[in-house]
mmCIF file of C-alpha atoms in Angstrom:
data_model
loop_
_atom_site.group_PDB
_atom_site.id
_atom_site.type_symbol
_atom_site.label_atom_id
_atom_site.label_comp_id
_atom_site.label_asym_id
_atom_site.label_seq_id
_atom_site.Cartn_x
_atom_site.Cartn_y
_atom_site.Cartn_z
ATOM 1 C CA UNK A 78 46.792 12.526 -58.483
ATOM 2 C CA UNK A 79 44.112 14.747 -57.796
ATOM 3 C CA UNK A 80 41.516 12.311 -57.617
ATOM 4 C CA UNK A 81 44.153 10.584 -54.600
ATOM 5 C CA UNK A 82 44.586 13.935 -53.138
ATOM 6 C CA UNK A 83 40.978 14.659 -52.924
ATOM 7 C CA UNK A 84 40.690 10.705 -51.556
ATOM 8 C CA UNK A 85 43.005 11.444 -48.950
ATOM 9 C CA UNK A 86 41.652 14.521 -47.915
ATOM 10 C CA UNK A 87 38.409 13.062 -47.693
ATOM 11 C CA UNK A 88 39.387 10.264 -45.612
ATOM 12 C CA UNK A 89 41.924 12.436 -43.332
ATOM 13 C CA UNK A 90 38.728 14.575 -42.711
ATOM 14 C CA UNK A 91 36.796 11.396 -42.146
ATOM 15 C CA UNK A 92 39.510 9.730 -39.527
ATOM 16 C CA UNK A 93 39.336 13.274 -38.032
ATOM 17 C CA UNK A 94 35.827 13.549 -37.584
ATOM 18 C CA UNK A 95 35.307 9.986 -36.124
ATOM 19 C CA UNK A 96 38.531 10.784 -33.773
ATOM 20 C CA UNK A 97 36.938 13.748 -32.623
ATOM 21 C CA UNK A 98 33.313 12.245 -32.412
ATOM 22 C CA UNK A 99 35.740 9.256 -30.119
ATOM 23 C CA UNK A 100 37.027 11.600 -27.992
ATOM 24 C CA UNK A 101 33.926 13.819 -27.329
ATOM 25 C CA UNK A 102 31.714 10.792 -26.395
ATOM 26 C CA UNK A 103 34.702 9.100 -24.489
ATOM 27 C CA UNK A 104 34.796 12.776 -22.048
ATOM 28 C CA UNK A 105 31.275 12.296 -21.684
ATOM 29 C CA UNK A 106 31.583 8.962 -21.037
ATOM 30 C CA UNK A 107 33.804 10.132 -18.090
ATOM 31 C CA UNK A 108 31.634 12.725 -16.845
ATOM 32 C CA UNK A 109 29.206 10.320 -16.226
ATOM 33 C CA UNK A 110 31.232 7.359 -15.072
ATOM 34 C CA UNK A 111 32.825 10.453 -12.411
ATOM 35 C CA UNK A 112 29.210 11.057 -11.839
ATOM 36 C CA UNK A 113 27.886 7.594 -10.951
ATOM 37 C CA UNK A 114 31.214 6.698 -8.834
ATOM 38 C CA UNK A 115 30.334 9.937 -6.845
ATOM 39 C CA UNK A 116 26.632 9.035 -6.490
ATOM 40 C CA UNK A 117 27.404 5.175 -5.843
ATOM 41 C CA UNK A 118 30.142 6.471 -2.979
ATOM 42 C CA UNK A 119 27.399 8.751 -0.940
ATOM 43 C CA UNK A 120 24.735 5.725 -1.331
ATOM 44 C CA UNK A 121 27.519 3.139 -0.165
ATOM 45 C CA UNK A 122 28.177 5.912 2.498
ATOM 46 C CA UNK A 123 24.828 6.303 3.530
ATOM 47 C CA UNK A 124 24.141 2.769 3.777
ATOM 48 C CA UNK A 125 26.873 2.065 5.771
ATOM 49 C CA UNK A 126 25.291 4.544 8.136
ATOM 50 C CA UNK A 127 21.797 3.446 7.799
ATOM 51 C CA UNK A 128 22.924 -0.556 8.452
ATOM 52 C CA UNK A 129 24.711 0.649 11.583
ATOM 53 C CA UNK A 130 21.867 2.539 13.678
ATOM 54 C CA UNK A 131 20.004 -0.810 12.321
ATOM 55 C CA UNK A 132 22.242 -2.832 14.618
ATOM 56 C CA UNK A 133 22.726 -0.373 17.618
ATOM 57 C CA UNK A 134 18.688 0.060 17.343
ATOM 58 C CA UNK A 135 17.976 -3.994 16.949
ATOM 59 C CA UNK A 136 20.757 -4.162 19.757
ATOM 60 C CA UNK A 137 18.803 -1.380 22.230
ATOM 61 C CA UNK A 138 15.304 -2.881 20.945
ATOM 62 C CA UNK A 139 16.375 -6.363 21.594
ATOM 63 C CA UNK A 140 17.452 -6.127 25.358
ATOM 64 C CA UNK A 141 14.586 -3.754 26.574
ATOM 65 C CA UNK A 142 11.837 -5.525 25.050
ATOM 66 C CA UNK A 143 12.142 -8.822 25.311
ATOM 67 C CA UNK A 144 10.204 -9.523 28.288
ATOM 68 C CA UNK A 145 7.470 -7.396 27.067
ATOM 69 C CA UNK A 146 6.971 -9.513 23.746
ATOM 70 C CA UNK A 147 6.948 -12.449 25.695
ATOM 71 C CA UNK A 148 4.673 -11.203 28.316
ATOM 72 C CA UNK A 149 2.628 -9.997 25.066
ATOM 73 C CA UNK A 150 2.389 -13.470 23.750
ATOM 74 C CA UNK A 151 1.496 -14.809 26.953
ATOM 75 C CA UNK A 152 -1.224 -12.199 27.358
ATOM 76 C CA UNK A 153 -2.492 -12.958 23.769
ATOM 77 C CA UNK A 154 -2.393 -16.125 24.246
ATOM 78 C CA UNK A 155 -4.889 -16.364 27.214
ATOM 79 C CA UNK A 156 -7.141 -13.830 25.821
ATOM 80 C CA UNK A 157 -7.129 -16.246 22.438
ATOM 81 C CA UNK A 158 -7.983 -19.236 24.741
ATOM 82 C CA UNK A 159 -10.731 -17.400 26.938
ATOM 83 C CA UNK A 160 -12.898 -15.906 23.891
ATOM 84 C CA UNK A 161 -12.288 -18.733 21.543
ATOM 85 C CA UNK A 162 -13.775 -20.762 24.682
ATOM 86 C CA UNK A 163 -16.445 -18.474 25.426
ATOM 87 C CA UNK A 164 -17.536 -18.012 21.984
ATOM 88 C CA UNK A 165 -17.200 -21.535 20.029
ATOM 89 C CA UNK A 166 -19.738 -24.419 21.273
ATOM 90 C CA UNK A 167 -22.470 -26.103 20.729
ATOM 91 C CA UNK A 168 -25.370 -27.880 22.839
ATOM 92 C CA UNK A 169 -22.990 -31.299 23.459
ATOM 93 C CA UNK A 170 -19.773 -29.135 24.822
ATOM 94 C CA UNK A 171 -21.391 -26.242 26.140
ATOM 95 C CA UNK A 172 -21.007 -27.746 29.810
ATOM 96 C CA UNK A 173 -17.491 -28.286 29.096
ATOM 97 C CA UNK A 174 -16.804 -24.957 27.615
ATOM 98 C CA UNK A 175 -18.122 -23.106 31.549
ATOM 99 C CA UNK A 176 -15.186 -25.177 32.987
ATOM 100 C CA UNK A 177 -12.370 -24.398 30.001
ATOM 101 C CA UNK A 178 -12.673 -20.625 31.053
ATOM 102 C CA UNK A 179 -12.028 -21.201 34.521
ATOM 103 C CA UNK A 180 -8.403 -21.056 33.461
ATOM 104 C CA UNK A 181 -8.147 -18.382 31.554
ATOM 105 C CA UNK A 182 -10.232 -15.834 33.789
ATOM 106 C CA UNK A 183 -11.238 -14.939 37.840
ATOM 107 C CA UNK A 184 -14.752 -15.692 38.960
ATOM 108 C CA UNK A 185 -15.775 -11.976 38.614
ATOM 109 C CA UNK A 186 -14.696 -12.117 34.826
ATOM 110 C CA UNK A 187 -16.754 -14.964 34.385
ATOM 111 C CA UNK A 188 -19.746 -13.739 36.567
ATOM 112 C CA UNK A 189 -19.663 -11.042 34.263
ATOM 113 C CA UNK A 190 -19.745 -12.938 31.408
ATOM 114 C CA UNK A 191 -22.631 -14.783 32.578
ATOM 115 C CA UNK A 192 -20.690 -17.712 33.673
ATOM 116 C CA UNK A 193 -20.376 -18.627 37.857
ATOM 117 C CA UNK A 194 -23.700 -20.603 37.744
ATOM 118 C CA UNK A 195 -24.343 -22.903 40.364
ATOM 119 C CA UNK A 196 -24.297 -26.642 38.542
ATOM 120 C CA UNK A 197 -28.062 -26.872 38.850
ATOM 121 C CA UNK A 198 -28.463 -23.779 36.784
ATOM 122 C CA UNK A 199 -25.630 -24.769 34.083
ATOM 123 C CA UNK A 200 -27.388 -28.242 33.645
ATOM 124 C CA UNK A 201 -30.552 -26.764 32.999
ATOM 125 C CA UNK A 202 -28.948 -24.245 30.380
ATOM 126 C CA UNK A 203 -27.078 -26.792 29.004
ATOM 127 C CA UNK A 204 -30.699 -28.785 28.261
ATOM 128 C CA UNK A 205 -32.337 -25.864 26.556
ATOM 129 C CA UNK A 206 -29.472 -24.829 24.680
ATOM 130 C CA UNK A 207 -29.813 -28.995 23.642
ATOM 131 C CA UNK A 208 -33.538 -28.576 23.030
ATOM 132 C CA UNK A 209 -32.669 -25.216 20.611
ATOM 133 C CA UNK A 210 -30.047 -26.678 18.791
ATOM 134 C CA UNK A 211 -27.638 -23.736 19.539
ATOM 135 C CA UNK A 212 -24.232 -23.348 18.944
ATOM 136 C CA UNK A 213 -21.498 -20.119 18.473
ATOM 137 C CA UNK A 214 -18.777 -19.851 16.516
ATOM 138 C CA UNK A 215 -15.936 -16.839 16.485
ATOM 139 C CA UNK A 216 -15.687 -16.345 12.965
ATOM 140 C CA UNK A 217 -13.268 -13.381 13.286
ATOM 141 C CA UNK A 218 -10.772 -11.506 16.127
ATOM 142 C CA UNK A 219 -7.921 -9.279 16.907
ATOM 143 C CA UNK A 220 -6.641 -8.548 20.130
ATOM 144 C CA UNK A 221 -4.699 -5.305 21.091
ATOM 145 C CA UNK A 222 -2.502 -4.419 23.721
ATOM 146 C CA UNK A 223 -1.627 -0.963 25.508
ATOM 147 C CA UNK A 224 1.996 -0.811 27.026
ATOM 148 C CA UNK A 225 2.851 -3.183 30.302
ATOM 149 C CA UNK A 226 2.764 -1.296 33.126
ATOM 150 C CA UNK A 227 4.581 -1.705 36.129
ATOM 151 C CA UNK A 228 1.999 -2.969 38.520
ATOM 152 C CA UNK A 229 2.389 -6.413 36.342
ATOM 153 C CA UNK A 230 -0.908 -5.651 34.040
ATOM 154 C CA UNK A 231 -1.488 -5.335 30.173
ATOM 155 C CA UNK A 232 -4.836 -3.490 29.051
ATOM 156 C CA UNK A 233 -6.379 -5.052 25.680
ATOM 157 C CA UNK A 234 -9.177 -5.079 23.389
ATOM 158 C CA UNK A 235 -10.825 -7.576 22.325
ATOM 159 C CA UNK A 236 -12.815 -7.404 18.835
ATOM 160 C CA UNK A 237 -14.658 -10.774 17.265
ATOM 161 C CA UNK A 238 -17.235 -11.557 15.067
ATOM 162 C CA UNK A 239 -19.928 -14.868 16.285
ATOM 163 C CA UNK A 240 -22.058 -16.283 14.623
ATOM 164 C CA UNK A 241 -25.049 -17.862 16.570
ATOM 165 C CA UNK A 242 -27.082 -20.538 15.927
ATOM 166 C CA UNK A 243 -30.292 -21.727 17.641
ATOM 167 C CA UNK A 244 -33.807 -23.159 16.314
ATOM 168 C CA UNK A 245 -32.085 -23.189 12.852
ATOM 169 C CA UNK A 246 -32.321 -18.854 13.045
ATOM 170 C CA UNK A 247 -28.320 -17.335 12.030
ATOM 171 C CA UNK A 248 -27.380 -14.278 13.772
ATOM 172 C CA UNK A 249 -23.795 -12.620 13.505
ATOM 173 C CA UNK A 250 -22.899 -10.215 16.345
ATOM 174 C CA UNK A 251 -19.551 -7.946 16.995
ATOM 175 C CA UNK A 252 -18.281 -7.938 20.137
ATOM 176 C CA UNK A 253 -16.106 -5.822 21.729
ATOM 177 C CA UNK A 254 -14.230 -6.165 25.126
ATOM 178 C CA UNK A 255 -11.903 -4.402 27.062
ATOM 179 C CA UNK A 256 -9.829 -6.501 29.460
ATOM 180 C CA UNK A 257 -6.365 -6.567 32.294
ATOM 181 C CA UNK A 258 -4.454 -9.571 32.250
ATOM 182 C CA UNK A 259 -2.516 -9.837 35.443
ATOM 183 C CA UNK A 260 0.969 -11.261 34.558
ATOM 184 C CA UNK A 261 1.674 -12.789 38.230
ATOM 185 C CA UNK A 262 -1.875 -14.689 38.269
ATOM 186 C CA UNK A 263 -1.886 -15.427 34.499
ATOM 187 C CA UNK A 264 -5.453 -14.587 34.142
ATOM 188 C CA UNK A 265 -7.550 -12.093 33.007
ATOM 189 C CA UNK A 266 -8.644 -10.501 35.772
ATOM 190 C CA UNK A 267 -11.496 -7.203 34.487
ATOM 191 C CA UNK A 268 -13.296 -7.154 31.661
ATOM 192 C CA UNK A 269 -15.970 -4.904 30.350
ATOM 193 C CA UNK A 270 -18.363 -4.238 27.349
ATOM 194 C CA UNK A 271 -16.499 -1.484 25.039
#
């Protein structure tokens, strides 16, 4: 009977060891479940918050810019069309490329840009640009805006990279503009060398 007593003993003391080993891991268990409920609570708190001054701001954003992105696209998109014009010929369109612009800019943009030539003194560009083999190409741009202002003009910046051919010599230039678009002609209506 010893030997069964001494069993017994030895597995009572086992049972209570693993019990006690249960019940210690099973509090800390707890703890940390208590822990993570708190810590998932504040995050689904704080999102909560977060994903409404998302809407109100998307809401406020939406309604008071609007017309500015639009008028930003617009504005973009003649710029786009006026340097890409200016900038990307060769000898056979070159003719065609002085009356593109026209759209895009007033006649003191394009005086200034070396364009407003009487006919005469395109043709005769046109035929040594021919005799050269020239051409340009915009190989890179970015236009930025300022704000809109209220007397219906955006200020931008233009910044390109061309590369220009002519006689079979490469040369890459940066150029770098600063232009108004006027929103009620649609045109850009200054430019200058920045």
């Amino acid at each position: 009977m010893n030997r069964n007593k001494i069993i017994l003993i030895i597995i009572g003391i086992l049972v209570l060891s693993a019990f006690y080993k249960l019940n210690t891991t099973n509090q800390e268990q707890n703890s940390i479940n208590a822990t993570q409920t708190a810590q998932i609570a504040k995050l689904k708190a704080k999102n909560k918050k977060l994903t409404t001054q998302q809407i109100s701001f998307e809401n406020s954003s939406t309604s008071t810019t609007t017309t500015k992105i639009s008028v930003d696209k617009k504005a973009e998109h003649i710029a786009t069309k006026l340097f890409r014009s200016l900038n990307n010929w060769n000898s056979d369109n070159w003719l065609e490329k002085q009356q593109t612009v026209v759209k895009y800019a007033t006649d003191d943009v394009l005086t200034y840009l070396g364009g407003g030539q009487s006919t005469n003194s395109q043709e005769m560009a046109a035929k040594q640009l021919k005799q050269l083999n020239a051409s340009s190409q915009l190989t890179e741009s970015n236009i930025y805006f300022e704000q809109y202002s209220e007397d219906n003009e955006i200020k931008g910046i233009f910044i390109g990279t061309v590369k220009t051919t002519s006689s079979g010599n490469q040369t890459i230039n940066n150029i770098k503009y600063q232009f108004t678009y006027n929103v009620k002609q649609g045109k850009i209506t200054e430019i200058s060398i920045f």
